[in-house]
Short mmCIF file of C-alpha atoms in Angstrom, two decimals:
data_model
loop_
_atom_site.label_atom_id
_atom_site.label_comp_id
_atom_site.label_asym_id
_atom_site.label_seq_id
_atom_site.Cartn_x
_atom_site.Cartn_y
_atom_site.Cartn_z
CA LEU A 544 -17.93 -13.71 41.44
CA GLU A 545 -19.11 -10.68 39.79
CA LEU A 546 -18.86 -8.94 36.62
CA VAL A 547 -19.09 -5.11 36.91
CA TYR A 548 -19.60 -3.56 33.48
CA PHE A 549 -22.03 -0.86 31.59
CA ASP A 550 -25.54 -2.03 30.32
CA THR A 551 -24.07 -3.12 27.33
CA ALA A 552 -22.13 -5.70 25.24
CA GLY A 553 -18.62 -3.60 24.74
CA VAL A 554 -15.68 -5.85 25.92
CA ALA A 555 -17.51 -7.89 28.86
CA GLU A 556 -19.75 -9.83 26.75
CA LYS A 557 -16.64 -12.07 26.10
CA VAL A 558 -16.63 -12.95 29.89
CA ARG A 559 -20.19 -12.89 30.12
CA LEU A 560 -20.29 -15.68 27.28
CA ALA A 561 -17.33 -17.75 28.59
CA PHE A 562 -19.07 -17.55 32.17
CA SER A 563 -21.86 -18.85 30.98
CA LEU A 564 -20.51 -21.83 28.26
CA GLY A 565 -18.04 -22.97 31.42
CA GLN A 566 -21.37 -23.40 33.57
CA VAL A 567 -19.54 -20.50 36.33
CA PRO A 568 -22.38 -19.04 38.06
CA PHE A 569 -21.64 -15.26 38.66
CA THR A 570 -23.32 -12.21 38.94
CA ASN A 571 -23.99 -9.70 36.13
CA THR A 572 -23.94 -6.28 37.66
CA LYS A 573 -24.69 -3.60 35.14
CA VAL A 574 -23.60 0.36 35.95
CA ALA A 575 -25.80 3.36 34.56
CA PHE A 576 -23.84 5.56 32.91
CA ASP A 577 -24.73 8.53 35.46
CA GLU A 578 -23.19 6.16 38.14
CA TRP A 579 -20.16 6.18 36.72
CA ALA A 580 -18.06 9.07 37.83
CA SER A 581 -18.49 7.94 41.38
CA ILE A 582 -17.35 4.38 40.71
CA LYS A 583 -14.71 5.17 38.76
CA PRO A 584 -12.07 6.30 41.18
CA THR A 585 -12.85 3.19 43.69
CA THR A 586 -11.82 1.07 40.11
CA PRO A 587 -8.17 -0.76 39.82
CA PHE A 588 -7.56 1.55 36.59
CA GLY A 589 -10.24 3.60 36.14
CA GLN A 590 -12.28 1.50 33.94
CA LEU A 591 -14.75 -1.33 33.40
CA PRO A 592 -14.94 -3.96 33.24
CA ILE A 593 -13.98 -5.04 36.84
CA LEU A 594 -14.59 -8.75 38.08
CA LYS A 595 -14.87 -9.21 42.15
CA ILE A 596 -13.60 -12.63 43.19
CA GLY A 597 -14.74 -13.22 46.98
CA SER A 598 -14.87 -10.05 49.08
CA ASP A 599 -11.15 -9.00 48.65
CA THR A 600 -9.98 -9.20 45.16
CA THR A 601 -10.80 -7.28 42.12
CA ILE A 602 -9.65 -7.80 38.96
CA ALA A 603 -9.56 -5.64 35.73
CA GLN A 604 -8.71 -6.09 32.15
CA SER A 605 -10.97 -8.50 30.16
CA ASP A 606 -8.91 -10.42 28.55
CA ALA A 607 -7.32 -11.70 31.74
CA MET A 608 -11.07 -12.12 33.12
CA LEU A 609 -11.63 -14.22 29.83
CA ARG A 610 -8.81 -16.51 30.49
CA TYR A 611 -9.77 -16.74 33.65
CA ALA A 612 -13.26 -17.72 33.01
CA GLY A 613 -11.59 -20.59 30.19
CA THR A 614 -9.46 -21.72 33.25
CA LEU A 615 -12.59 -22.00 35.55
CA ALA A 616 -14.16 -23.80 32.65
CA GLN A 617 -11.24 -26.55 32.42
CA ASN A 618 -10.92 -27.14 35.85
CA LYS A 619 -14.99 -28.28 35.55
CA GLY A 620 -14.23 -30.58 32.68
CA ILE A 621 -15.01 -28.16 30.06
CA ASP A 622 -13.00 -27.61 27.26
CA LEU A 623 -13.26 -23.66 26.81
CA TYR A 624 -9.66 -23.24 27.08
CA PRO A 625 -7.90 -26.31 25.99
CA GLN A 626 -4.18 -26.84 26.39
CA ASP A 627 -3.47 -28.65 22.97
CA LYS A 628 -5.04 -25.67 21.22
CA LEU A 629 -3.67 -23.12 23.15
CA LEU A 630 -2.00 -21.82 20.49
CA GLN A 631 -4.44 -21.82 18.41
CA ILE A 632 -7.01 -19.99 20.45
CA GLU A 633 -4.13 -17.39 21.27
CA GLU A 634 -3.46 -16.52 17.42
CA ALA A 635 -7.50 -16.11 17.35
CA LEU A 636 -7.29 -13.78 20.35
CA GLY A 637 -5.02 -11.71 18.63
CA MET A 638 -6.56 -11.32 15.75
CA THR A 639 -9.85 -10.16 17.59
CA ASN A 640 -7.38 -7.86 19.11
CA ASP A 641 -6.23 -6.49 15.90
CA ILE A 642 -9.40 -5.83 14.47
CA GLY A 643 -10.28 -3.71 17.73
CA ARG A 644 -7.30 -1.56 17.40
CA ASP A 645 -7.85 -0.91 14.03
CA LEU A 646 -11.56 0.02 14.94
CA ARG A 647 -10.97 2.02 17.66
CA PRO A 648 -10.47 5.47 15.68
CA CYS A 649 -13.47 5.00 13.56
CA ILE A 650 -15.39 5.34 17.36
CA TYR A 651 -13.45 7.44 19.13
CA LEU A 652 -12.67 10.08 16.47
CA ALA A 653 -16.63 10.60 16.84
CA MET A 654 -16.72 10.68 20.41
CA ASN A 655 -14.10 12.78 21.26
CA PRO A 656 -12.41 14.20 18.29
CA THR A 657 -10.19 16.10 20.55
CA LYS A 658 -8.56 13.33 22.36
CA ALA A 659 -8.66 10.80 19.60
CA GLY A 660 -7.22 13.29 16.99
CA GLY A 661 -5.94 16.47 18.49
CA TYR A 662 -8.77 18.71 17.22
CA PRO A 663 -10.14 21.94 18.93
CA GLU A 664 -12.82 21.70 21.31
CA SER A 665 -15.59 23.43 18.82
CA PHE A 666 -14.73 20.84 15.94
CA LYS A 667 -17.30 18.38 17.76
CA GLY A 668 -20.28 18.40 16.08
CA THR A 669 -19.46 20.61 12.74
CA PRO A 670 -19.76 18.84 9.37
CA GLU A 671 -16.39 18.50 8.82
CA HIS A 672 -16.15 16.44 11.96
CA ALA A 673 -19.38 14.29 10.24
CA GLU A 674 -16.96 14.19 7.22
CA LEU A 675 -14.01 12.65 8.76
CA VAL A 676 -16.00 10.09 10.39
CA LYS A 677 -17.90 9.34 7.78
CA ASN A 678 -14.33 8.98 5.47
CA VAL A 679 -12.52 7.03 8.17
CA ARG A 680 -15.34 4.42 8.61
CA THR A 681 -15.76 3.85 4.85
CA ALA A 682 -11.61 3.45 4.68
CA PHE A 683 -11.90 1.13 7.39
CA MET A 684 -14.68 -0.91 5.98
CA THR A 685 -12.92 -0.76 2.34
CA ASP A 686 -9.60 -2.03 3.59
CA ASP A 687 -9.30 -3.10 7.12
CA PHE A 688 -12.70 -4.78 7.46
CA VAL A 689 -12.35 -6.90 4.10
CA LYS A 690 -8.86 -7.98 4.86
CA TYR A 691 -9.97 -9.29 8.22
CA MET A 692 -13.43 -11.02 7.11
CA SER A 693 -11.44 -12.20 4.24
CA LYS A 694 -9.06 -14.10 6.16
CA ILE A 695 -11.60 -15.31 8.69
CA GLU A 696 -13.70 -16.68 5.88
CA ALA A 697 -11.05 -18.61 4.36
CA LYS A 698 -10.09 -19.77 7.93
CA LEU A 699 -13.01 -21.04 8.74
CA GLU A 700 -13.17 -22.83 5.19
CA SER A 701 -9.74 -24.12 5.63
CA ASN A 702 -10.80 -25.70 8.97
CA GLY A 703 -13.90 -27.56 8.02
CA ASN A 704 -16.03 -24.78 9.51
CA LYS A 705 -15.25 -25.84 12.89
CA PHE A 706 -14.76 -23.04 15.69
CA ILE A 707 -12.29 -20.27 14.93
CA ALA A 708 -9.40 -22.21 16.71
CA GLY A 709 -10.20 -25.59 14.65
CA THR A 710 -12.05 -27.36 17.54
CA ASP A 711 -15.58 -29.35 17.64
CA THR A 712 -16.42 -27.28 20.75
CA PRO A 713 -16.57 -23.33 21.61
CA THR A 714 -13.49 -22.10 23.36
CA ILE A 715 -12.58 -18.56 24.63
CA ALA A 716 -11.58 -17.47 21.11
CA ASP A 717 -15.21 -17.73 20.15
CA CYS A 718 -16.64 -15.85 22.98
CA ALA A 719 -14.57 -13.04 21.83
CA LEU A 720 -14.61 -12.87 17.81
CA VAL A 721 -18.66 -13.63 17.88
CA PRO A 722 -19.48 -10.68 19.39
CA GLN A 723 -17.07 -8.58 17.68
CA LEU A 724 -18.47 -9.84 14.23
CA LYS A 725 -22.09 -9.35 15.18
CA HIS A 726 -21.15 -5.80 16.44
CA PHE A 727 -20.68 -4.71 12.88
CA THR A 728 -24.26 -5.81 11.90
CA LYS A 729 -25.72 -3.83 14.80
CA GLY A 730 -26.59 -0.79 12.74
CA VAL A 731 -25.07 1.17 16.02
CA LEU A 732 -21.97 2.93 13.27
CA ASP A 733 -22.59 4.73 11.03
CA HIS A 734 -21.44 4.29 7.12
CA VAL A 735 -21.18 0.83 8.43
CA PRO A 736 -23.97 -1.25 7.00
CA THR A 737 -26.01 -3.98 8.53
CA THR A 738 -25.76 -6.07 5.71
CA CYS A 739 -21.87 -5.80 5.54
CA LEU A 740 -21.34 -10.08 6.45
CA ASP A 741 -23.95 -11.11 4.03
CA GLU A 742 -21.16 -12.18 1.33
CA TYR A 743 -19.34 -14.19 3.83
CA LYS A 744 -21.37 -17.06 4.02
CA ASN A 745 -18.83 -19.08 6.23
CA ILE A 746 -18.84 -16.34 8.92
CA LYS A 747 -22.58 -16.17 8.67
CA ALA A 748 -22.88 -19.75 9.27
CA TYR A 749 -20.41 -19.79 12.44
CA ILE A 750 -22.00 -16.81 13.81
CA ASP A 751 -25.35 -18.84 13.60
CA LYS A 752 -24.09 -22.28 15.41
CA PHE A 753 -22.17 -20.27 18.29
CA MET A 754 -25.71 -18.27 19.23
CA ASN A 755 -27.62 -21.27 19.10
CA LEU A 756 -25.44 -22.89 21.58
CA PRO A 757 -28.14 -23.95 24.41
CA GLU A 758 -25.65 -21.91 26.70
CA VAL A 759 -25.52 -18.83 24.66
CA ALA A 760 -29.26 -18.97 23.45
CA ALA A 761 -30.36 -19.39 27.08
CA TRP A 762 -27.75 -16.04 28.00
CA TYR A 763 -29.48 -14.31 25.37
CA ALA A 764 -33.04 -15.32 26.49
CA ASN A 765 -32.71 -14.33 30.18
CA ASN A 766 -30.97 -11.12 29.17
CA LYS A 767 -32.80 -9.28 26.70
CA LYS A 768 -32.46 -6.08 27.00
#
């Protein structure tokens, strides 16, 4: 198995974590951004990540890879995608996708306001562009972020601070959710304070519990930037 993505967490991190927790060996191939133009035409949908399985199968779509990783783990007796918690896992994965959907304008309006918002090419980099990004991100943090974090905080409280699907051990839902939560605290998004999760004690404890899992800790120890 070879997982191909940029040298960043992004949407591939959940797959890396699932392979690590599932004790599934894989090659983590990193693509430099200046290499992407030549690689892009060779991918199924013109995007990364891709997963190469053997010499003749290439799969796109990170959610498909995540479930595949969970299935491989189950086949080895590791409860990463247990069928008796399937609905709870899929519910949590749906929530992570909702968070990503609502966050997307905050990112893409900054990167490409013409494609994301129909603004003229000359708009990018102007004071008006900076103000737009600030307003969109501030609105997200005030409304959507608080809504989602409050729901997650309550969910963890109600399930006795187990993992997000109510399990005693991690599942692929945690592999997806934890990197997403950590992304908010990295300081990579202007107007998103690194302290934004400080008031959510259950979420912070949940992240710490996941990050301290031996397989997760080993993955990050061996893959430091």
